[in-house]
GROMACS .gro file of C-alpha atoms in nm:
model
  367
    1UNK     CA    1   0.000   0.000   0.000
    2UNK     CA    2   0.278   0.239   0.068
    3UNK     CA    3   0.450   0.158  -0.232
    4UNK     CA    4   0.121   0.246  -0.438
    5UNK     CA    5   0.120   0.596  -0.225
    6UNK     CA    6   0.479   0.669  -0.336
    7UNK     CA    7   0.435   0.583  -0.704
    8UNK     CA    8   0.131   0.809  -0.725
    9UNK     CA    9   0.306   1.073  -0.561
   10UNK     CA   10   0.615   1.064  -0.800
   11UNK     CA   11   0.386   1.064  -1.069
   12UNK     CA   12   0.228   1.349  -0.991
   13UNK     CA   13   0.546   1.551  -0.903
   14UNK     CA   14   0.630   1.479  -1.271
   15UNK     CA   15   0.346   1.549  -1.435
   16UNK     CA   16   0.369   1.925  -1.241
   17UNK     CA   17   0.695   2.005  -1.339
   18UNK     CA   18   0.651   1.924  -1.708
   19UNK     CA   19   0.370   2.170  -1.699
   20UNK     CA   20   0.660   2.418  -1.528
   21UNK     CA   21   0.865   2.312  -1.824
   22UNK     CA   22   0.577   2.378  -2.066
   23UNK     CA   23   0.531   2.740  -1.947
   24UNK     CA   24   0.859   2.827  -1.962
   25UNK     CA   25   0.915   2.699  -2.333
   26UNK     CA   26   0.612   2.898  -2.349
   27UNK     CA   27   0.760   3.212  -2.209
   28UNK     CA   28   1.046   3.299  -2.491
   29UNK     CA   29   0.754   3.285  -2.762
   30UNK     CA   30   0.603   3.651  -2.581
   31UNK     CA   31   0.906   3.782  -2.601
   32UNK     CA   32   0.977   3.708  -2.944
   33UNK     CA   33   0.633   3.868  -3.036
   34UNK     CA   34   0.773   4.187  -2.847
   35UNK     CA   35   1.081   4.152  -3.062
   36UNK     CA   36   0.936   4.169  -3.387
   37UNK     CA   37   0.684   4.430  -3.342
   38UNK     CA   38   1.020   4.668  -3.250
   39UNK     CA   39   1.178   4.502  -3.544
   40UNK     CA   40   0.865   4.640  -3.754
   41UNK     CA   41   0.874   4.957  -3.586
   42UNK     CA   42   1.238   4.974  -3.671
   43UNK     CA   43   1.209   4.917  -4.059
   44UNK     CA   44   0.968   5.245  -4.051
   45UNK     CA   45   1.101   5.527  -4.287
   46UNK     CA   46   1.145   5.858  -4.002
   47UNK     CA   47   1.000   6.108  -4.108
   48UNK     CA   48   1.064   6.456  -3.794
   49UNK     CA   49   0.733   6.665  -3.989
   50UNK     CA   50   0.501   6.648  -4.288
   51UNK     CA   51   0.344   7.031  -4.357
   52UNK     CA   52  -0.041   7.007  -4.516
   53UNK     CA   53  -0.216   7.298  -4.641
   54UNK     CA   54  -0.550   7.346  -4.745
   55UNK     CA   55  -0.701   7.657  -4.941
   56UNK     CA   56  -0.927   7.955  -4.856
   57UNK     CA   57  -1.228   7.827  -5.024
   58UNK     CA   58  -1.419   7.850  -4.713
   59UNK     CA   59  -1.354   8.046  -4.395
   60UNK     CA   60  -0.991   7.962  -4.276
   61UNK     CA   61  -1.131   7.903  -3.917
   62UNK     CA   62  -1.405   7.634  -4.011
   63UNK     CA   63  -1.134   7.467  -4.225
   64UNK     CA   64  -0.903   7.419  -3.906
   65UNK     CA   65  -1.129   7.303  -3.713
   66UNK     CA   66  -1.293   7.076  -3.915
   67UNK     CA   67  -0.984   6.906  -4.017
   68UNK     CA   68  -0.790   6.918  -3.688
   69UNK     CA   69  -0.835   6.557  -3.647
   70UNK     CA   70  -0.672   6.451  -3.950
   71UNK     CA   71  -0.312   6.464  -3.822
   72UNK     CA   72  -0.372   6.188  -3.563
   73UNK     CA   73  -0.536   6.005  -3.845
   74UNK     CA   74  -0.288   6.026  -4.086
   75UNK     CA   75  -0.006   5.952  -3.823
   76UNK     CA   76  -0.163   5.591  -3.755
   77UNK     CA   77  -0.226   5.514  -4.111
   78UNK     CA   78   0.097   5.618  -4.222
   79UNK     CA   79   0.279   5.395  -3.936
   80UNK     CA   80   0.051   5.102  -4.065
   81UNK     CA   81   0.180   5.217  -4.424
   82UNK     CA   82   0.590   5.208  -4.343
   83UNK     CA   83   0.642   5.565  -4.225
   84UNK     CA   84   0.718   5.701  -3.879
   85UNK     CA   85   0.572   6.099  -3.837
   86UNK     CA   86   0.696   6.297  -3.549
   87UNK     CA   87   0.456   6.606  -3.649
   88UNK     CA   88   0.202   6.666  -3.876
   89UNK     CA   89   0.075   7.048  -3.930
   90UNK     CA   90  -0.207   7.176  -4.116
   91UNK     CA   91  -0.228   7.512  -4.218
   92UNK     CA   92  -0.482   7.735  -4.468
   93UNK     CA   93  -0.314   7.962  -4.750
   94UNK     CA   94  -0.402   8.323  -4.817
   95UNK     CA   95  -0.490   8.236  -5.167
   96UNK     CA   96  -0.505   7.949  -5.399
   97UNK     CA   97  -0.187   8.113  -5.536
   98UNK     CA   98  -0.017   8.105  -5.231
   99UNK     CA   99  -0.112   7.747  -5.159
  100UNK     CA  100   0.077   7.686  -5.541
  101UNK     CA  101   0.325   7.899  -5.445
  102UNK     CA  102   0.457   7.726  -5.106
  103UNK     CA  103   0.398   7.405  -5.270
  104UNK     CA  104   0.619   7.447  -5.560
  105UNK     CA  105   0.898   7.604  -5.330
  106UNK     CA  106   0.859   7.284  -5.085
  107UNK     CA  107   0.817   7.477  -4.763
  108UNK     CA  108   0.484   7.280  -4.753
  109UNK     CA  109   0.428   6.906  -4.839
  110UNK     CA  110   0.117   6.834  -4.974
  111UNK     CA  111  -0.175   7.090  -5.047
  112UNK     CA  112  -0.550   7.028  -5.179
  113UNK     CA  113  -0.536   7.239  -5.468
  114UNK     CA  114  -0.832   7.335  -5.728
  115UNK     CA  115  -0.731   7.209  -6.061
  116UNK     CA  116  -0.691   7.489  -6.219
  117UNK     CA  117  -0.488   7.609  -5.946
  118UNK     CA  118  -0.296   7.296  -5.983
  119UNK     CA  119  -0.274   7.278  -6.343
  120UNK     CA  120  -0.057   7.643  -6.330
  121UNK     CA  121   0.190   7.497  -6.079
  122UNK     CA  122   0.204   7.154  -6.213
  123UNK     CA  123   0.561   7.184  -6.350
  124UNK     CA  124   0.706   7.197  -5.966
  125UNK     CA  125   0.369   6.983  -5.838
  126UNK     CA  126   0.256   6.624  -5.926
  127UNK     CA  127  -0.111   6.534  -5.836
  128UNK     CA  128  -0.164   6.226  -5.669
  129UNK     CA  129  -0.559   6.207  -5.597
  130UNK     CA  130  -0.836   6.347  -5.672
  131UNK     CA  131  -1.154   6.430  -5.509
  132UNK     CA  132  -1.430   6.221  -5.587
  133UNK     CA  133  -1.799   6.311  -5.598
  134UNK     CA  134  -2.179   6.082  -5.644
  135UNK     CA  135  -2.150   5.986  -6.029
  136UNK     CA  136  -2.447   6.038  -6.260
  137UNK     CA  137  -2.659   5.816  -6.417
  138UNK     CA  138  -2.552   5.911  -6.751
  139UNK     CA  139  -2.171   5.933  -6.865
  140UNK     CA  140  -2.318   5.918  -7.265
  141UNK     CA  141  -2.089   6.168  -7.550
  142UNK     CA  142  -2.419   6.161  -7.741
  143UNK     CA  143  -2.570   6.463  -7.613
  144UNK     CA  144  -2.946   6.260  -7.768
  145UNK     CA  145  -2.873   6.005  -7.479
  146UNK     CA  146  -2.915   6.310  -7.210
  147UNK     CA  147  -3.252   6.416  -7.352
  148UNK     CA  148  -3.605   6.321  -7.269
  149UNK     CA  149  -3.748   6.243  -6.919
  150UNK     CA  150  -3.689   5.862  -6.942
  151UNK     CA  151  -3.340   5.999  -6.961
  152UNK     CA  152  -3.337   6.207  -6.634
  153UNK     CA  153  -3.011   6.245  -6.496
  154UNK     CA  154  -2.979   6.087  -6.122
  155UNK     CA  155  -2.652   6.124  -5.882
  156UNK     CA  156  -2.704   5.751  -5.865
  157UNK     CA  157  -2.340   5.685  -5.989
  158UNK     CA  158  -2.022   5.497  -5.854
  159UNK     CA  159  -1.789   5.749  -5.700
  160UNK     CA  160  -1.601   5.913  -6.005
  161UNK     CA  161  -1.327   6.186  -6.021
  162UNK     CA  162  -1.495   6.424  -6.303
  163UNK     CA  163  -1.757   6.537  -6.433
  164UNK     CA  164  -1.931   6.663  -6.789
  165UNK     CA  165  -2.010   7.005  -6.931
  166UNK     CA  166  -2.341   7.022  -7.122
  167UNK     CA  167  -2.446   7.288  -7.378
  168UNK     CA  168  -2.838   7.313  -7.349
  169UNK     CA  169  -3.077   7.404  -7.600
  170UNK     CA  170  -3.378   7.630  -7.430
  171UNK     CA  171  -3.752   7.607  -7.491
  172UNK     CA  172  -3.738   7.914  -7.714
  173UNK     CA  173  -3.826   7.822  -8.094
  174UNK     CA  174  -3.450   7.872  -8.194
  175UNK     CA  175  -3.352   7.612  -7.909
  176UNK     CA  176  -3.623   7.365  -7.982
  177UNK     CA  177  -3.503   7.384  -8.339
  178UNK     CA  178  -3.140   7.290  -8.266
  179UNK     CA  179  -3.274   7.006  -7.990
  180UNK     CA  180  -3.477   6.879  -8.299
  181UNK     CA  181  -3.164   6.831  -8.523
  182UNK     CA  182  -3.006   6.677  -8.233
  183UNK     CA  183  -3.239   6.432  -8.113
  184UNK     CA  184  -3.307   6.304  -8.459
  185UNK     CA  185  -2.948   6.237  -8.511
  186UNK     CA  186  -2.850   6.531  -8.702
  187UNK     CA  187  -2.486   6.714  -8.699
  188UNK     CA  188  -2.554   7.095  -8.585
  189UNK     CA  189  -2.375   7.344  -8.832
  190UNK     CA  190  -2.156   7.640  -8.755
  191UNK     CA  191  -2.456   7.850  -8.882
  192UNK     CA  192  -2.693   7.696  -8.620
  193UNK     CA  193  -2.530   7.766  -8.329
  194UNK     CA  194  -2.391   8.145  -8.466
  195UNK     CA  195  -2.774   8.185  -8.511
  196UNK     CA  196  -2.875   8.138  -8.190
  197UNK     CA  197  -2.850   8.365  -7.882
  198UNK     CA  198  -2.607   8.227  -7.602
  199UNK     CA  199  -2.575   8.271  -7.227
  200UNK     CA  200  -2.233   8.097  -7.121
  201UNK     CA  201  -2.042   8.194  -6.754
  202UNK     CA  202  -1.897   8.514  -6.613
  203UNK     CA  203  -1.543   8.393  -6.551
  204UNK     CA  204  -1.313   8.267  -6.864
  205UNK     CA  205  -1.167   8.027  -6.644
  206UNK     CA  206  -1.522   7.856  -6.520
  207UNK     CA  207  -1.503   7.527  -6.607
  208UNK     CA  208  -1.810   7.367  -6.751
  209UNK     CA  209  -1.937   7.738  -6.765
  210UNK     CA  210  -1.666   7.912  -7.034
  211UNK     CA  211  -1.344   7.708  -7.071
  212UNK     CA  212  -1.458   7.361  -7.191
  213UNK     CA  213  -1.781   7.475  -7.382
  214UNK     CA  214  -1.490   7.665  -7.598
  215UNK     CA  215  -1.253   7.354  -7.630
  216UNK     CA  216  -1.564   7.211  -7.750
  217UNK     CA  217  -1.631   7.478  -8.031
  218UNK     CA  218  -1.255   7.471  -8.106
  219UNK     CA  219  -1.266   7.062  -8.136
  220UNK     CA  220  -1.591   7.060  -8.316
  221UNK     CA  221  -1.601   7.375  -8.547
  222UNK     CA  222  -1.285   7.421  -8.660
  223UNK     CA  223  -1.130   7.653  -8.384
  224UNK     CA  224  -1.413   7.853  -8.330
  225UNK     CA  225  -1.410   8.007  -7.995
  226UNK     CA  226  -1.690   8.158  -7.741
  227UNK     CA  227  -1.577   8.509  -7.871
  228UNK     CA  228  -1.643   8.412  -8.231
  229UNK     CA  229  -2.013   8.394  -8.191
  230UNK     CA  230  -2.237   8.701  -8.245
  231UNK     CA  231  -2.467   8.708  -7.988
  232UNK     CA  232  -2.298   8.602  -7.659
  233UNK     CA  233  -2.400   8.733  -7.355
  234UNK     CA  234  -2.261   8.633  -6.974
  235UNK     CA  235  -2.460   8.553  -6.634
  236UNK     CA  236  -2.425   8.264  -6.351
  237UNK     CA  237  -2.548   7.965  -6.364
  238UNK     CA  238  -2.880   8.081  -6.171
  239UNK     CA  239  -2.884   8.378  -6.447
  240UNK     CA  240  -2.911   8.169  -6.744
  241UNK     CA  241  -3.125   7.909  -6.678
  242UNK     CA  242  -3.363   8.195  -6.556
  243UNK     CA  243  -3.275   8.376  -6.897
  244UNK     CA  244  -3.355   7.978  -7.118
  245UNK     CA  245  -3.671   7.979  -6.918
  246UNK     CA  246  -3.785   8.360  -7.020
  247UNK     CA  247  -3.731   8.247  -7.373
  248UNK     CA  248  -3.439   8.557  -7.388
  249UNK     CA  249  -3.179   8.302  -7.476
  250UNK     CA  250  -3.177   7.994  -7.661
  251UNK     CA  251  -2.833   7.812  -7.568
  252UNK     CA  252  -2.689   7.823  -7.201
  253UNK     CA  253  -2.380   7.624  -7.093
  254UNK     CA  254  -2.377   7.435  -6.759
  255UNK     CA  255  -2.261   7.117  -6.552
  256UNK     CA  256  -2.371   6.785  -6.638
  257UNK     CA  257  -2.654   6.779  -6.396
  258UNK     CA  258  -2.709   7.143  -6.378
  259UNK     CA  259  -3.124   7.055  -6.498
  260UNK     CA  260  -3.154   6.851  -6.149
  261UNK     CA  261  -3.021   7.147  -5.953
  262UNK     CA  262  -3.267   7.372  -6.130
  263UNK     CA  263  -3.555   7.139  -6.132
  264UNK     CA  264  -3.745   7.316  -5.885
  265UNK     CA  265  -3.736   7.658  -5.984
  266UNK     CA  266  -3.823   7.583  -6.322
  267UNK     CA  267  -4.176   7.485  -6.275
  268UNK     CA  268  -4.199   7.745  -5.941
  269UNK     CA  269  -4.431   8.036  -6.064
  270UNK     CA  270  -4.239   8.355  -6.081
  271UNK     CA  271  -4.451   8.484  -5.825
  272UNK     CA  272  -4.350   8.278  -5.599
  273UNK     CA  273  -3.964   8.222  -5.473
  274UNK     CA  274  -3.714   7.927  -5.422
  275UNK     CA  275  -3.359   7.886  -5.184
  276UNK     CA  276  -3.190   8.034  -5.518
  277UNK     CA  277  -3.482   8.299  -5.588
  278UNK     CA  278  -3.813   8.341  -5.803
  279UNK     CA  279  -3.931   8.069  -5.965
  280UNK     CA  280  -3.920   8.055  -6.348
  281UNK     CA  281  -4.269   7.944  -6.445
  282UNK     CA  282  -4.257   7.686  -6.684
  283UNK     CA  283  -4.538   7.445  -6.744
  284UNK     CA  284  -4.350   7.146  -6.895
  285UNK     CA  285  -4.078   6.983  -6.652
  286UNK     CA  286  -3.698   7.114  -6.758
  287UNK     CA  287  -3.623   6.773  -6.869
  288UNK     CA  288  -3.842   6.810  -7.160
  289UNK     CA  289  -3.760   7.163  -7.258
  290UNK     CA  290  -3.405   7.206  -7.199
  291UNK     CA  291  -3.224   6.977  -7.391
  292UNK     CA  292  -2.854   6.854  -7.467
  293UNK     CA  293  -2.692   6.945  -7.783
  294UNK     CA  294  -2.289   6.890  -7.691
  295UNK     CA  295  -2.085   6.703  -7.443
  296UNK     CA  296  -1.760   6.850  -7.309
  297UNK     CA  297  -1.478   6.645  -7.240
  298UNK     CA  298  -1.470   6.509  -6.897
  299UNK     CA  299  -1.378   6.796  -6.647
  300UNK     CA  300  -1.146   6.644  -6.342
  301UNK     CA  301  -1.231   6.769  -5.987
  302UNK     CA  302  -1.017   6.921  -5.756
  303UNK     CA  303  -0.635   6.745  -5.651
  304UNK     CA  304  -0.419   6.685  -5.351
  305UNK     CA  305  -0.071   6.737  -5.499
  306UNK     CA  306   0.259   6.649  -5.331
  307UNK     CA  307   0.546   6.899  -5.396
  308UNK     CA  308   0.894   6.821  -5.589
  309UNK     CA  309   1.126   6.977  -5.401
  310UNK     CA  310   1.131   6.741  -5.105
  311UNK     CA  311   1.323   6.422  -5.196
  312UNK     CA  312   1.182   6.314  -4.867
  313UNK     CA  313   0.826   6.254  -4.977
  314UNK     CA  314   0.915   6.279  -5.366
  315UNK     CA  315   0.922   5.911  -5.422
  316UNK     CA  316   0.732   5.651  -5.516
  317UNK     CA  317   0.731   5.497  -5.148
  318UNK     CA  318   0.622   5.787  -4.981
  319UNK     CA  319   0.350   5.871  -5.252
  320UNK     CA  320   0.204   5.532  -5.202
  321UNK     CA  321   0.199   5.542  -4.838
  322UNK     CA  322   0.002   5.873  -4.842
  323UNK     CA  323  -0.225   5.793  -5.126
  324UNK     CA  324  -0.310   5.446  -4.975
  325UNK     CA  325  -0.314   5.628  -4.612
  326UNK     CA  326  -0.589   5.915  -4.723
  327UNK     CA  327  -0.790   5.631  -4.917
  328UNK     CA  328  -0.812   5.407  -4.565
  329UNK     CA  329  -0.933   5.734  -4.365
  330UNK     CA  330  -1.161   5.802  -4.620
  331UNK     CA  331  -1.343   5.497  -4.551
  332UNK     CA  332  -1.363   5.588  -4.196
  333UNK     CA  333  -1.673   5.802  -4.053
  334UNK     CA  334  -1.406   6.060  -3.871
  335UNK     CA  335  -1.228   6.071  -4.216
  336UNK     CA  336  -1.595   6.166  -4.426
  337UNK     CA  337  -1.636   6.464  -4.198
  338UNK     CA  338  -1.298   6.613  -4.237
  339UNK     CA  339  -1.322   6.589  -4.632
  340UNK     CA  340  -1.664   6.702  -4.667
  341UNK     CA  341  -1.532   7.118  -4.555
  342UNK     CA  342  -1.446   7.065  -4.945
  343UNK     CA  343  -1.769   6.868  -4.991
  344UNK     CA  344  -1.515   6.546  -5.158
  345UNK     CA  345  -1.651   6.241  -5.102
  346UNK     CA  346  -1.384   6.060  -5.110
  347UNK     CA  347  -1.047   6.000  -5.356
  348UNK     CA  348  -0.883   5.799  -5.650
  349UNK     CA  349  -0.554   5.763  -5.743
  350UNK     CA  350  -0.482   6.048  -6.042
  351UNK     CA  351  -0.209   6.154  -6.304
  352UNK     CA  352  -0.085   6.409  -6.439
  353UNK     CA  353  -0.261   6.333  -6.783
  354UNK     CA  354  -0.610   6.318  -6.652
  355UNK     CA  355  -0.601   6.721  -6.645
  356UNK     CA  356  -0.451   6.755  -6.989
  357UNK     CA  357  -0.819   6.861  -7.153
  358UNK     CA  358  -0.763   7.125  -6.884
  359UNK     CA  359  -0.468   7.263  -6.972
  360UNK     CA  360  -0.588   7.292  -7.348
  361UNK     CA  361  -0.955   7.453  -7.236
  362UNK     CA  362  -0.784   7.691  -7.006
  363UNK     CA  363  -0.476   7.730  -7.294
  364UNK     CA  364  -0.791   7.821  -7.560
  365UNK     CA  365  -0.958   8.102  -7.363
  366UNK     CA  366  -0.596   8.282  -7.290
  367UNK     CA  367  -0.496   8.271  -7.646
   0.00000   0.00000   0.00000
């Protein structure tokens, strides 16, 4: 009986030190984790600051504190992403200039930068994303596709990185004539559209409003410009749809879904008033009266653009880090509310080329 006693008793001694033996074997394998996450750590590109700057499109105030999360953002994602920040600053130019200006110099970074600002400084800048906003339900280049209310345009759309410019033919007897042509499959003469009474943007260097409706007179009519036409007058947006629904005009210019914006107010009776003013009073809905006759060439939104005078975020590495940083907040609640002070709703990956259409529209109107 006392032999049985001792037997157990050695058995169980061993069985408690092998379990001794298996937490110690067990022990190395933490600090081996500890190792390699240093090891990682280590293998980090240092980077002591990174210098952001946004632009004065709204109130400088509202734009820092709107974005003054995104440092700590941008810290973690770049970490996950191979580089090490000490400091990240954000900052608001005095002017879009400015904002080109620092950029090209390299006392800042990186800088969200309208296009066209971008396009002037691109020789010193390099765009890496641009903003993204709802796509439309219609990307056609046959203006007929845009027409009809089966047709209406919806911001229905993947997220895309441009947009169209339309030129619209009015409910005027002129305009209906030219949407006729058009939706019947016929090519629109020089003489059809010199005939007719335009209402295109204030500013030369509006987009879908001056710029691009030229490149697409230039492209179409054999370098025709804005300027070449006889009866060209200029108003806003808001101005010239008012002026296609009084029948004063009978071609305006806009943005591709410039009709949906101005939906409302075009069946609103004048005497009555909408958030943009009085109503236009027109019976039939704008879809049916104000029809496509051209298509721009896609117009690319605004950029973030790195600069090329730091060789310490010049480089493919860095560039990849950042793009594939900004795309991971953007996914992110936190990171939606920071980009929407721009109203982006999120980014893709851009080049150089896409703004080349750009550079020709905005070449055409200085010439």
């Amino acid at each position: 009986m006392k032999k049985r006693v001792l037997v157990v008793l050695m058995i169980v001694a061993m069985l408690v030190m092998a379990g001794c033996s298996s937490k110690k074997a067990e022990e190395p394998a933490a600090t081996d984790e500890k190792e390699t996450e240093a090891e990682a750590s280590a293998e980090n590109v240092h980077l002591d600051s990174l210098k952001l700057q946004f632009v004065p499109s709204r109130p400088a105030e509202e734009i820092i504190t709107q974005t003054s999360g995104l440092p700590d953002l941008l810290k973690a994602e770049l970490a996950n992403h191979g580089y090490d920040v000490d400091e990240i600053t954000i900052d608001v130019s005095s002017s879009f200039e400015a904002a080109g200006e620092a950029l090209s110099a390299g006392s800042i970074d990186l800088a969200w930068l309208p296009s066209g600002t971008y396009i002037v400084y691109s020789d010193e800048t390099e765009v890496i994303l641009t903003a993204t906003r709802a796509g439309l339900s219609n990307d056609s280049e046959n203006p007929a596709d845009w027409n009809g209310i089966e047709n209406k345009t919806l911001r229905d759309g993947d997220q895309v990185s441009y947009y169209k410019g339309l030129i619209y033919a009015g409910p005027s007897p002129k305009g209906q004539e030219l949407a006729a042509k058009v939706n019947a499959g016929e090519a629109l003469t020089w003489d059809d559209l010199a005939s007719a009474n335009w209402c295109v943007g204030k500013s030369v260097t509006s987009n879908a409003g001056y710029s691009f409706p030229t490149k697409w007179l230039m492209d179409n009519y054999d370098g025709k410009k804005l300027t070449d036409l006889p009866n060209l007058t200029q108003d806003d947006y808001a101005g010239s749809f008012m002026k296609a629904a009084a029948e004063q005009v009978d071609i305006i210019v806009c943005y591709a879904d410039g009709r949906t914006d101005y939906e409302e107010d075009w069946n609103t009776p004048t005497d009555q008033t909408t958030s943009k003013g009085a109503g236009y009073g027109r019976e039939k809905e704008i879809w049916e009266e104000l029809n496509v006759i051209g298509v721009t060439e896609n117009i690319y939104n605004d950029t973030i653009a790195i600069t090329k005078a730091n060789p310490e975020v010049y480089n493919d590495e860095f560039k990849n880090a950042f793009i594939d940083s900004m795309l991971a907040i953007c996914e992110t609640q936190e990171g939606k509310d920071i980009i929407a002070i721009y109203t982006h709703e999120g980014y893709l990956r851009a080049t150089d080329a896409d703004y080349d259409a750009m550079r020709e529209a905005l070449a055409a109107v200085q010439e």
